[in-house]
JSON list of C-alpha atoms and ligand atoms in Angstrom, two decimals:
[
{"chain": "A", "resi": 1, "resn": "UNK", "atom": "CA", "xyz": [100.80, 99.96, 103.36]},
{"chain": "A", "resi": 2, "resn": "UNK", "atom": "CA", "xyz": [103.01, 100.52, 100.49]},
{"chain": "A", "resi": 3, "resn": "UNK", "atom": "CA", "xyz": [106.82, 100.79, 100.83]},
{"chain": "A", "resi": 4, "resn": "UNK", "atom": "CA", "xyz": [107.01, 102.96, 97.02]},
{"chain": "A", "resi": 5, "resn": "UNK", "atom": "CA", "xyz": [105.66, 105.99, 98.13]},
{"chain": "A", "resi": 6, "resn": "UNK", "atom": "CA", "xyz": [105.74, 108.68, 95.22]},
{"chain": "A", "resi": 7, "resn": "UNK", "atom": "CA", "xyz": [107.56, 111.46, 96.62]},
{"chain": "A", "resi": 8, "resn": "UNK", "atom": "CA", "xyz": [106.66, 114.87, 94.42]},
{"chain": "A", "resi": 9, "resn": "UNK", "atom": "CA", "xyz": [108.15, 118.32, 94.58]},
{"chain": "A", "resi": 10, "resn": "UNK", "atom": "CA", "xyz": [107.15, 121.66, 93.23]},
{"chain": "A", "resi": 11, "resn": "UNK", "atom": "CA", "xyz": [109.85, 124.52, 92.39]},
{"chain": "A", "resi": 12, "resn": "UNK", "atom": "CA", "xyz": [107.11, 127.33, 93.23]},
{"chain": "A", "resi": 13, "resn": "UNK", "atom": "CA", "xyz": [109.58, 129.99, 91.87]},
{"chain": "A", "resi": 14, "resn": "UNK", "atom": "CA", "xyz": [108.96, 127.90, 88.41]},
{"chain": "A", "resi": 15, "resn": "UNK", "atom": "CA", "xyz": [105.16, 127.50, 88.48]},
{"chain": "A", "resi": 16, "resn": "UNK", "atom": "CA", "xyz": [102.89, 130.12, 86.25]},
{"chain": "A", "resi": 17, "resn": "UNK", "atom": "CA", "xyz": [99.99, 130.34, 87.77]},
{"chain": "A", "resi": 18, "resn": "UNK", "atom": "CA", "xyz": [98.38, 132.17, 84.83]},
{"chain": "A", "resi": 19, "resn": "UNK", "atom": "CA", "xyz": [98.21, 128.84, 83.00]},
{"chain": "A", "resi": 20, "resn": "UNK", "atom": "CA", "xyz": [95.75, 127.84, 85.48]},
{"chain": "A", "resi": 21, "resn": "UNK", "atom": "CA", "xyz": [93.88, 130.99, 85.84]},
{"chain": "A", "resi": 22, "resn": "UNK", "atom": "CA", "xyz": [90.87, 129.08, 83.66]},
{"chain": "A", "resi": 23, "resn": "UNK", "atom": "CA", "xyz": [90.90, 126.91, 86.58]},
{"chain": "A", "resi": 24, "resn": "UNK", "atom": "CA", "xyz": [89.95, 129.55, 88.92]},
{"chain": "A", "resi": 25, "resn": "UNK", "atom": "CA", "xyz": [87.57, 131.54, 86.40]},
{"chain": "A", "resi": 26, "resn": "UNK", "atom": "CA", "xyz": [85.52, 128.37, 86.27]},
{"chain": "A", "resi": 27, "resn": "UNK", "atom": "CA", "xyz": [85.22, 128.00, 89.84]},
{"chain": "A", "resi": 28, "resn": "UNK", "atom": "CA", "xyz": [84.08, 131.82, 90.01]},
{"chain": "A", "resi": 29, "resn": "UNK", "atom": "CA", "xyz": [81.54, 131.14, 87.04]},
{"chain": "A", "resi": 30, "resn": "UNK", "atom": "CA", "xyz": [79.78, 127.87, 89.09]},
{"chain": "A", "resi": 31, "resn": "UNK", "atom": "CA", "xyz": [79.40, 130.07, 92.36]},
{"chain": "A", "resi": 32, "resn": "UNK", "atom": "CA", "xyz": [82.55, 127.68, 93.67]},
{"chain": "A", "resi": 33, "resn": "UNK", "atom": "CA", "xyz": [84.78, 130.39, 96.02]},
{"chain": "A", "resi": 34, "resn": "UNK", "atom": "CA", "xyz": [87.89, 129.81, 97.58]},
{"chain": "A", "resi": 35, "resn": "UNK", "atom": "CA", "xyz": [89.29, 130.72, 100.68]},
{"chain": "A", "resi": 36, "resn": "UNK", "atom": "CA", "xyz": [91.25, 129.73, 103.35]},
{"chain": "A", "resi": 37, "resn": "UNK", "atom": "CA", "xyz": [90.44, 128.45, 106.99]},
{"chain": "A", "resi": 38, "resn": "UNK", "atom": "CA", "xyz": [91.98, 131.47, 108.55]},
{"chain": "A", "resi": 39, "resn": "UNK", "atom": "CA", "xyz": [89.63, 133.88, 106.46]},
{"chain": "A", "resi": 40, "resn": "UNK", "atom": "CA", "xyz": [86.74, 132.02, 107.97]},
{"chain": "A", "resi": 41, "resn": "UNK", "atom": "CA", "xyz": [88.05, 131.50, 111.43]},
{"chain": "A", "resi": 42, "resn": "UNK", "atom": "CA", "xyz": [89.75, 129.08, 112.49]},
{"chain": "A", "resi": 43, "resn": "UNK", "atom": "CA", "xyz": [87.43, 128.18, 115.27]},
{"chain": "A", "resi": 44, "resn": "UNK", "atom": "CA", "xyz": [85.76, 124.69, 116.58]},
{"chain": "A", "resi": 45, "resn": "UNK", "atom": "CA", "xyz": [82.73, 124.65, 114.31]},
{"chain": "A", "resi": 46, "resn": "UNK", "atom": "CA", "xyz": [85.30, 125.40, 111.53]},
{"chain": "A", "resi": 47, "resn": "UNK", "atom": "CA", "xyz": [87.85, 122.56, 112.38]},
{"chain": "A", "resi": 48, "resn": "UNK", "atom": "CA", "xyz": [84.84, 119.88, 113.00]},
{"chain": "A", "resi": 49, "resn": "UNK", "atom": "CA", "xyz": [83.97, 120.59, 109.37]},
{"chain": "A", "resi": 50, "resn": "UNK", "atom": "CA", "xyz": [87.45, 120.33, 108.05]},
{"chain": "A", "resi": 51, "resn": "UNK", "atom": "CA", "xyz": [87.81, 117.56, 110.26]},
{"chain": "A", "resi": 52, "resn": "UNK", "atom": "CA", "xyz": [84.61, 116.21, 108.04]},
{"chain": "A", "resi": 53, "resn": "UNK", "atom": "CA", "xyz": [85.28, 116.87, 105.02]},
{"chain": "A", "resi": 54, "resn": "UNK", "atom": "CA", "xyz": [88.97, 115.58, 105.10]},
{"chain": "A", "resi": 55, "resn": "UNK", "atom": "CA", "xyz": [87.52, 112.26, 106.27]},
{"chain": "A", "resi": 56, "resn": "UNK", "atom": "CA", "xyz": [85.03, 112.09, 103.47]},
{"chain": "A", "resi": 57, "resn": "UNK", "atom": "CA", "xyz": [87.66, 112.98, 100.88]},
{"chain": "A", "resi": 58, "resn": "UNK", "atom": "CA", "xyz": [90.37, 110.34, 102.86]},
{"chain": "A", "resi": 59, "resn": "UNK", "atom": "CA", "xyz": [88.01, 107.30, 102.34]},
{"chain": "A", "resi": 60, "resn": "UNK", "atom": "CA", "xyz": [88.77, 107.37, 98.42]},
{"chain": "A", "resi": 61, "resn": "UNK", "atom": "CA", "xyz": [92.71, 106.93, 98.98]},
{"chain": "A", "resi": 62, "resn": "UNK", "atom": "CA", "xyz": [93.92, 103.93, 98.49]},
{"chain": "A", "resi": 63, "resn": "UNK", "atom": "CA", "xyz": [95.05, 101.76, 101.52]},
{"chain": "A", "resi": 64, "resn": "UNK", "atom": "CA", "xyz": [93.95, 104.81, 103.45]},
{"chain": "A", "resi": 65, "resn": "UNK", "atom": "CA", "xyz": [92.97, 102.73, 106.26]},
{"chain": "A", "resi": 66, "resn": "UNK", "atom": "CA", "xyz": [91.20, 104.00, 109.01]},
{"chain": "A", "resi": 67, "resn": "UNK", "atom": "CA", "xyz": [90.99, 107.64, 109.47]},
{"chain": "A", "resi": 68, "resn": "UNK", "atom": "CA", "xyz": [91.64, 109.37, 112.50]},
{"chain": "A", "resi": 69, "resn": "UNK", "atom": "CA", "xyz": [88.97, 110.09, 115.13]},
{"chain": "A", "resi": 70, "resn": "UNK", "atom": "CA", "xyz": [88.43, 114.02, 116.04]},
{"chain": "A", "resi": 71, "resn": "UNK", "atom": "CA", "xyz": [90.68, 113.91, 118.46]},
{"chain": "A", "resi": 72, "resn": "UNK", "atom": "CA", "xyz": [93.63, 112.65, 116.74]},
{"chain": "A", "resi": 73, "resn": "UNK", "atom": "CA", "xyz": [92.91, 114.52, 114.13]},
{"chain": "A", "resi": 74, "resn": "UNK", "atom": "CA", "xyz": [93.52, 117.87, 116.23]},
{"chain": "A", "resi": 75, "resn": "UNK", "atom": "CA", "xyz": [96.47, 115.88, 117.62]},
{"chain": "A", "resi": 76, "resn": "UNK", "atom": "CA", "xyz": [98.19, 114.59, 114.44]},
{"chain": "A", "resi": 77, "resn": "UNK", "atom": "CA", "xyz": [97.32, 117.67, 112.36]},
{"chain": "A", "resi": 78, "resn": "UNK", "atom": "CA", "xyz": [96.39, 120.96, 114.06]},
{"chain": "A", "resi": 79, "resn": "UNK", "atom": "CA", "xyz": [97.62, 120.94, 117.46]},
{"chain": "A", "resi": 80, "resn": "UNK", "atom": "CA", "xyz": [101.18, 121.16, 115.89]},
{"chain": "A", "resi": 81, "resn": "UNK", "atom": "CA", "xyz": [103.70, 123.41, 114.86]},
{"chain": "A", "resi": 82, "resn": "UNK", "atom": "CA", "xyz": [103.60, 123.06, 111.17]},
{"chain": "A", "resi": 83, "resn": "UNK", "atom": "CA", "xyz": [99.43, 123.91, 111.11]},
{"chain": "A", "resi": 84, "resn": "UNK", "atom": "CA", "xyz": [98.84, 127.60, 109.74]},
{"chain": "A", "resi": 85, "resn": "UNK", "atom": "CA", "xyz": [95.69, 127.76, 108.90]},
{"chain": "A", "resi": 86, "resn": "UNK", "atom": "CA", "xyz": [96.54, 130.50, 105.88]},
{"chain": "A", "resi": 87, "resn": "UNK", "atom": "CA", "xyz": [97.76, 127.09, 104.60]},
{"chain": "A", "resi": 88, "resn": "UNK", "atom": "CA", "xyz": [94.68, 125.53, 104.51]},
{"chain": "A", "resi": 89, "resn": "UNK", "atom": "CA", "xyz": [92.92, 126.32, 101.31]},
{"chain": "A", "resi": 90, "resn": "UNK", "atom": "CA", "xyz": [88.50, 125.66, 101.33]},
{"chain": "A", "resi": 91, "resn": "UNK", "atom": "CA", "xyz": [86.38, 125.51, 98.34]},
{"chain": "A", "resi": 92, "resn": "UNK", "atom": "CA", "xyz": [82.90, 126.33, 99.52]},
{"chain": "A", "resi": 93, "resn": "UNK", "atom": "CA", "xyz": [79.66, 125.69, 97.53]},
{"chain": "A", "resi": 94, "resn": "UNK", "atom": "CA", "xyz": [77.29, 128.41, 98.82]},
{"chain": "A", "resi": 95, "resn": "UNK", "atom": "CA", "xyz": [77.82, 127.32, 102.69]},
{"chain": "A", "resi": 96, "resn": "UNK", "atom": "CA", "xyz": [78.85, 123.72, 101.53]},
{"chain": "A", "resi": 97, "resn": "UNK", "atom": "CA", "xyz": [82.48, 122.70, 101.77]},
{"chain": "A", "resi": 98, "resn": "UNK", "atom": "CA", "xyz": [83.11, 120.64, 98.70]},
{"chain": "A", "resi": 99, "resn": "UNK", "atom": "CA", "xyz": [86.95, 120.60, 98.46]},
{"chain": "A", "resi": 100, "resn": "UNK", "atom": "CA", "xyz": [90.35, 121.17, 101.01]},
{"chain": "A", "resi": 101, "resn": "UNK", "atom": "CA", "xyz": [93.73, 121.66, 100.03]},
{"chain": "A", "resi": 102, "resn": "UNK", "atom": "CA", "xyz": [95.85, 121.70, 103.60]},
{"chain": "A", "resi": 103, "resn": "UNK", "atom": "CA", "xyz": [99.60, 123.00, 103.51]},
{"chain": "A", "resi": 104, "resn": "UNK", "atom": "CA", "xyz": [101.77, 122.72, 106.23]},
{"chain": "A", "resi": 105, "resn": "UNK", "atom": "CA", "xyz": [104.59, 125.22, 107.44]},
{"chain": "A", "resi": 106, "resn": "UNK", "atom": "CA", "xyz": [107.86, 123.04, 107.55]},
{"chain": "A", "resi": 107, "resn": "UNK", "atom": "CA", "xyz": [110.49, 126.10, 106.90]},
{"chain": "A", "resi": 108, "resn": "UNK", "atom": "CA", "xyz": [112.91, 124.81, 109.41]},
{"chain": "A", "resi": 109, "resn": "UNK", "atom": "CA", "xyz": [113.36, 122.03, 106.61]},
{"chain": "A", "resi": 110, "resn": "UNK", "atom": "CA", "xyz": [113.08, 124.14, 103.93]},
{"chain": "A", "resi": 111, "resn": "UNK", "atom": "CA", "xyz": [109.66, 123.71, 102.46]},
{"chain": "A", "resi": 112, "resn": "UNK", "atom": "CA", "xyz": [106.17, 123.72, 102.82]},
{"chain": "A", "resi": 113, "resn": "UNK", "atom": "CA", "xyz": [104.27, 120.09, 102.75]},
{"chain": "A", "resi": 114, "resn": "UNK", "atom": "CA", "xyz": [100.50, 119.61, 101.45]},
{"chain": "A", "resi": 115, "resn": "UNK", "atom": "CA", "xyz": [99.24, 117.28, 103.57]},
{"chain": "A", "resi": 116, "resn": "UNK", "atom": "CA", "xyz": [96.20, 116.70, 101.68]},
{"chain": "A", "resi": 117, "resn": "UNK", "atom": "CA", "xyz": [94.03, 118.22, 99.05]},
{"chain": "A", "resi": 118, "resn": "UNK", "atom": "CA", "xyz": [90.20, 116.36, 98.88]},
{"chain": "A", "resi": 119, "resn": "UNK", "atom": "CA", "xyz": [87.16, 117.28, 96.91]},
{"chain": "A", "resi": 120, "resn": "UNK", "atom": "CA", "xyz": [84.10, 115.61, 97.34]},
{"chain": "A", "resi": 121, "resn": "UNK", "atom": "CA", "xyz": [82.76, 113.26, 94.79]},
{"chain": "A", "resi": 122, "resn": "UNK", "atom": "CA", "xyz": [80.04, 114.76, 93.06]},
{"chain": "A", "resi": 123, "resn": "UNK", "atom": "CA", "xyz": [82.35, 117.85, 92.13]},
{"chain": "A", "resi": 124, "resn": "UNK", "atom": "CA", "xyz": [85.65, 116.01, 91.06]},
{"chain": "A", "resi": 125, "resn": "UNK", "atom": "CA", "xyz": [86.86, 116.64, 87.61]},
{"chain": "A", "resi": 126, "resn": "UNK", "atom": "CA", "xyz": [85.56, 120.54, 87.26]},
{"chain": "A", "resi": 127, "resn": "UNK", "atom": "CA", "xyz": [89.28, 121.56, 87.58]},
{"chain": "A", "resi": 128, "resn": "UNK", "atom": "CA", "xyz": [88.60, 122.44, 91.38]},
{"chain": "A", "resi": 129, "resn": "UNK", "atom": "CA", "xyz": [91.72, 120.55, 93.28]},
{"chain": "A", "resi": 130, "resn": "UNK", "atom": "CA", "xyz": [94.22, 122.52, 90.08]},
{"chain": "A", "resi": 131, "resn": "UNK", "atom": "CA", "xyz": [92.13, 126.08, 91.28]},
{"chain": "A", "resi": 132, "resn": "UNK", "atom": "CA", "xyz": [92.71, 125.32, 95.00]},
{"chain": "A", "resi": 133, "resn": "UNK", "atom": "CA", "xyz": [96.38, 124.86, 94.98]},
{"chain": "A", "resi": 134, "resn": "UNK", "atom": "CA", "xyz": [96.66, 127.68, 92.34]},
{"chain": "A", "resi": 135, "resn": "UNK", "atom": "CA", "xyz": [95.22, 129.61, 94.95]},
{"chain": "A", "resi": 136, "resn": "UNK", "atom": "CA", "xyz": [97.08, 128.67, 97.98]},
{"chain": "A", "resi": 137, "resn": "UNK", "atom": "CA", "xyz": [100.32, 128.54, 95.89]},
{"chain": "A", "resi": 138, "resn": "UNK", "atom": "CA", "xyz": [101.24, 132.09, 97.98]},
{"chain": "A", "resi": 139, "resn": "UNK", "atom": "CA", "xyz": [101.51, 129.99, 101.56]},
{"chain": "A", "resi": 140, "resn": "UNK", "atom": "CA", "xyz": [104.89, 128.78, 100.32]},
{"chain": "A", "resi": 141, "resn": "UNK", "atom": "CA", "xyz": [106.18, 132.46, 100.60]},
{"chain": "A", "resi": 142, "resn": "UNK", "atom": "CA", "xyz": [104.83, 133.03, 103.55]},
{"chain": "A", "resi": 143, "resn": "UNK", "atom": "CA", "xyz": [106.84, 130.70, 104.41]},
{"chain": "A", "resi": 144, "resn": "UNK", "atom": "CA", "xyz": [109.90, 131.83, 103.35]},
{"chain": "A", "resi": 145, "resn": "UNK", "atom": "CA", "xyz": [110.48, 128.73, 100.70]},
{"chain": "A", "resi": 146, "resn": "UNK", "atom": "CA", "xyz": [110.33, 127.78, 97.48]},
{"chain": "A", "resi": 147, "resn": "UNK", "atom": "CA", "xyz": [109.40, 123.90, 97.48]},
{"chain": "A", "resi": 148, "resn": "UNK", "atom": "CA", "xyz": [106.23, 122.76, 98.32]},
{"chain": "A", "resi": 149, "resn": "UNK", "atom": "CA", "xyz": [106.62, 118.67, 98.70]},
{"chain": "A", "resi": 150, "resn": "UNK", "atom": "CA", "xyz": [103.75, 115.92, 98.69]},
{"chain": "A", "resi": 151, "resn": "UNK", "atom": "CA", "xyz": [103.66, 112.38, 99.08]},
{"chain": "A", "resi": 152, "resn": "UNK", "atom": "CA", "xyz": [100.79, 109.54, 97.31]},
{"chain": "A", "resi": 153, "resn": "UNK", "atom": "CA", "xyz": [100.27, 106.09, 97.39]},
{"chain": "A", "resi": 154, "resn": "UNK", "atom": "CA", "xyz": [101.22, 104.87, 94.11]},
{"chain": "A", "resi": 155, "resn": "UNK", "atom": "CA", "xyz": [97.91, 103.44, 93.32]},
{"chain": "A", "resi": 156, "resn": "UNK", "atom": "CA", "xyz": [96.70, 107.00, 93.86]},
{"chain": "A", "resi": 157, "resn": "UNK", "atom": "CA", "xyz": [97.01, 107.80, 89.80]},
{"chain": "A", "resi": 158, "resn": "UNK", "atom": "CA", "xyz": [94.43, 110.99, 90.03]},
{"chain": "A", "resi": 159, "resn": "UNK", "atom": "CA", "xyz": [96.10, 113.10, 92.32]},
{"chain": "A", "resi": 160, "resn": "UNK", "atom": "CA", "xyz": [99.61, 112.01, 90.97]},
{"chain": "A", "resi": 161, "resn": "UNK", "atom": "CA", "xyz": [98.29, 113.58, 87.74]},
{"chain": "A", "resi": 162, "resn": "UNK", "atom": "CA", "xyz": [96.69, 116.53, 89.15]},
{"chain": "A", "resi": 163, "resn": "UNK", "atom": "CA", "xyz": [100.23, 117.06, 90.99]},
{"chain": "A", "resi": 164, "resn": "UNK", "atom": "CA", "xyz": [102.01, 116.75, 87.84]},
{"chain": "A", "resi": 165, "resn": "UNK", "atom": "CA", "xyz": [99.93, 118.48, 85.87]},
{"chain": "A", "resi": 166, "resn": "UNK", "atom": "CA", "xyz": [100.77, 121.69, 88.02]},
{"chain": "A", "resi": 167, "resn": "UNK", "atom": "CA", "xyz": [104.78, 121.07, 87.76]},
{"chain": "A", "resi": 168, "resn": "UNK", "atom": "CA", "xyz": [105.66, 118.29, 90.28]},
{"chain": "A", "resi": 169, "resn": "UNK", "atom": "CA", "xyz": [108.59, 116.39, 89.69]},
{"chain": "A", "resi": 170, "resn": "UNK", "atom": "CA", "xyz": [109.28, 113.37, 91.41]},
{"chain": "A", "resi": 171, "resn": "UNK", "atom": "CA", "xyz": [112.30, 113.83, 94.26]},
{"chain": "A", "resi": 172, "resn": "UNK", "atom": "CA", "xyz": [113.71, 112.06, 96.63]},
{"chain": "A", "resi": 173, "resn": "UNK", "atom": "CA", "xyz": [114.07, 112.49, 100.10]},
{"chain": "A", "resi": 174, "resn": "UNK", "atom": "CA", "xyz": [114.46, 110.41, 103.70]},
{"chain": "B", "resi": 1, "resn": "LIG", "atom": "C1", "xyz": [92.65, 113.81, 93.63]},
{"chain": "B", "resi": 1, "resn": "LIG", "atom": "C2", "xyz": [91.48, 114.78, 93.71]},
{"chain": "B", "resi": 1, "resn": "LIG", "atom": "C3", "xyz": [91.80, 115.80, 94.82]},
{"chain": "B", "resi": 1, "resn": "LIG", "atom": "C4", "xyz": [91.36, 115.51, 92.37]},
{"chain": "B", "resi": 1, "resn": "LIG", "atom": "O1", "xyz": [90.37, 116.53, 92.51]},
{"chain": "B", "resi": 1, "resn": "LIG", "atom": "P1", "xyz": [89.58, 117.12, 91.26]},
{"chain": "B", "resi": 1, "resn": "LIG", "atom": "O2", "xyz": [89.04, 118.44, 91.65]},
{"chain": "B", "resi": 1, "resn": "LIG", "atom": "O3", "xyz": [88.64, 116.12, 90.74]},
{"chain": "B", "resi": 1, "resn": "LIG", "atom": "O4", "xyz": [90.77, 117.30, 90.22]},
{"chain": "B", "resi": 1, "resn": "LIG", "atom": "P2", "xyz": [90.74, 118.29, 88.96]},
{"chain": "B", "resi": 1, "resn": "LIG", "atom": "O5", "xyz": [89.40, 118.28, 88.30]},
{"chain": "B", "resi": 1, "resn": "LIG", "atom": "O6", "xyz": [91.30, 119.61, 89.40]},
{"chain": "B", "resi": 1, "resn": "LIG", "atom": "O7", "xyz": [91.76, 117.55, 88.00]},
{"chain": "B", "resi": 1, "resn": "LIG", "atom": "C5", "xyz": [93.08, 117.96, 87.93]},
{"chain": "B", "resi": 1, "resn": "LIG", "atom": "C6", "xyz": [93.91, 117.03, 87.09]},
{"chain": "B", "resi": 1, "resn": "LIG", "atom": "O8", "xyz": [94.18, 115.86, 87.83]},
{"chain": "B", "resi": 1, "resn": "LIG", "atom": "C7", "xyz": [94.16, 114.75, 86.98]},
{"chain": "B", "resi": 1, "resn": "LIG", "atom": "N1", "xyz": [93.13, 113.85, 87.48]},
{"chain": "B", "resi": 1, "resn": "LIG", "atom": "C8", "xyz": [92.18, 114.14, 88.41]},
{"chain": "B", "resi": 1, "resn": "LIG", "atom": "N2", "xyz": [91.44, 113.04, 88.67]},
{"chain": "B", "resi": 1, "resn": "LIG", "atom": "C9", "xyz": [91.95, 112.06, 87.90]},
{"chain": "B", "resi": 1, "resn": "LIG", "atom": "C10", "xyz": [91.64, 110.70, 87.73]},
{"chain": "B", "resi": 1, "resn": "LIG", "atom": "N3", "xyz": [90.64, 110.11, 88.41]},
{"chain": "B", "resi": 1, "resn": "LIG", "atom": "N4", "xyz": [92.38, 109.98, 86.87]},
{"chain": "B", "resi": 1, "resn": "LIG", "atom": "C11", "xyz": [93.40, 110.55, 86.17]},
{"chain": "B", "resi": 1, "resn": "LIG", "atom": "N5", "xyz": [93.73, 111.85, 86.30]},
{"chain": "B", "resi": 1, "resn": "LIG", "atom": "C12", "xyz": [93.03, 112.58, 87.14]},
{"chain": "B", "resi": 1, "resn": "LIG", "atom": "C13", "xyz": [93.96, 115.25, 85.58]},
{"chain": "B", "resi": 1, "resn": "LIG", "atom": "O9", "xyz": [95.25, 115.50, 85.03]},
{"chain": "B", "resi": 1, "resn": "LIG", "atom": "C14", "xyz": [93.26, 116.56, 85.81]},
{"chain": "B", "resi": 1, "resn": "LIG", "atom": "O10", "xyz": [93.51, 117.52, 84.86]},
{"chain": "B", "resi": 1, "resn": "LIG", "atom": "P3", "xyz": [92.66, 117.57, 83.48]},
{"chain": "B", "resi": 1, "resn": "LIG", "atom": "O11", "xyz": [91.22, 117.36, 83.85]},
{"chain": "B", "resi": 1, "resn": "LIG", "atom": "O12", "xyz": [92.90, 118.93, 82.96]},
{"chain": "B", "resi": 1, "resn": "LIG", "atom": "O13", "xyz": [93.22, 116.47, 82.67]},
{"chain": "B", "resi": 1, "resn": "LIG", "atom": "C15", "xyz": [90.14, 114.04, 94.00]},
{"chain": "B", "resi": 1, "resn": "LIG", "atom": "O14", "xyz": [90.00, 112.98, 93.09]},
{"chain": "B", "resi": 1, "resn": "LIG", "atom": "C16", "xyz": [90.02, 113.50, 95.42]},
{"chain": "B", "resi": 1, "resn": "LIG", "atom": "O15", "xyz": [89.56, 114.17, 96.33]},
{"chain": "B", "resi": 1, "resn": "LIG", "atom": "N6", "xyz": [90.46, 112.23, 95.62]},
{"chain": "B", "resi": 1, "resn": "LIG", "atom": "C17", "xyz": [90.37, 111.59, 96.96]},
{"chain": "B", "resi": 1, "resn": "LIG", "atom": "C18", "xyz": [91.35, 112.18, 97.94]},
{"chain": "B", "resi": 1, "resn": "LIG", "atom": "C19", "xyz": [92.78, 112.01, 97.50]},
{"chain": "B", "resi": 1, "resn": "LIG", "atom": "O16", "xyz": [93.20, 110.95, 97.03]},
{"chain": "B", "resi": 1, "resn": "LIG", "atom": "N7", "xyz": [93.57, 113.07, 97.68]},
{"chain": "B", "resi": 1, "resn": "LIG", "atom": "C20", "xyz": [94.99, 113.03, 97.38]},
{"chain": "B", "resi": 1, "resn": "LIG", "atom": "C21", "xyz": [95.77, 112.55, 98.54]},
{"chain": "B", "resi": 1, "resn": "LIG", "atom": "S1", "xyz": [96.33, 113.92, 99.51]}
]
């Protein structure tokens, strides 16, 4: 485990979403749609194949370790306060999930936290991690906020990027 965690922060009342609104044509135009976990109900069979596809996606991060079985996974990340799961953004492939982006409500700190945003291999670098958080950029209002925080491994240069290339800044907190 590192102790230089990269600690990014988005001003949502800053970001354009327009300049990413290629981003989410080119999903459309590959039959890629986007939706969110409570639009397809947020049931078991649903949660098992977040569960899944989070796992998948969590192998590629560096000194992930071990990911969590099922049931700590509904402990450590849905059986708590800060799950909504308007917040949790799928890309789906016909009936295939190929990509998450998960946003947590943490408004009693002021600010929403993505917890983790994964696409699966064989469909990285088609712009659809920049189209999922375009698209679940509204959860922050929901929220009542206007900072949406993350937090990478510094080896993790890809998703740093991504997060930078949609307006995070690095910040500092405890
Ligand atoms: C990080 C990840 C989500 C990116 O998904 P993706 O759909 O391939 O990303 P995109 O195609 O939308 O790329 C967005 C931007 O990120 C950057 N980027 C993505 N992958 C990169 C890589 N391997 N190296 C450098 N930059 C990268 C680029 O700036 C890119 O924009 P550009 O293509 O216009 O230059 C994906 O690689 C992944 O699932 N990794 C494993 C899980 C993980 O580490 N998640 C983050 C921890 S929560």
């Amino acid at each position: 485990m590192t102790d230089h965690w990269v600690k990014l922060e988005l001003d949502v009342t800053a970001f354009d979403a327009s300049r990413f609104e290629g981003h989410l044509e080119r999903c459309r135009d590959a039959g890629i749609r986007l939706t969110t976990l409570a639009d397809l109900g947020d049931g078991p069979r649903q949660r098992r194949a977040l569960y899944e596809l989070n796992k998948e996606c969590s192998a590629d991060i560096p000194d992930r370790g071990a990911f969590y079985t099922f049931d700590e996974y509904l402990a450590h990340r849905i059986d708590v306060p800060s799950y909504d799961p308007r917040g949790v953004v799928i890309a789906l492939d016909g009936d295939d999930w190929c990509g998450l982006s998960a946003t947590s409500d943490w408004r009693s700190h002021g600010f929403a936290f993505n917890e983790m945003t994964g696409v699966r291999a064989a469909y990285r670098g088609r712009g659809i991690s920049l189209a999922m958080k375009t698209f679940g950029m509204g959860f922050a209002g929901l929220c009542g906020v206007d900072r949406v925080r993350t937090i990478h491994h510094p080896a993790n240069t890809g998703a740093i990027a991504m997060n930078r290339r949609l307006g995070y800044a690095d910040a500092d907190w405890d």
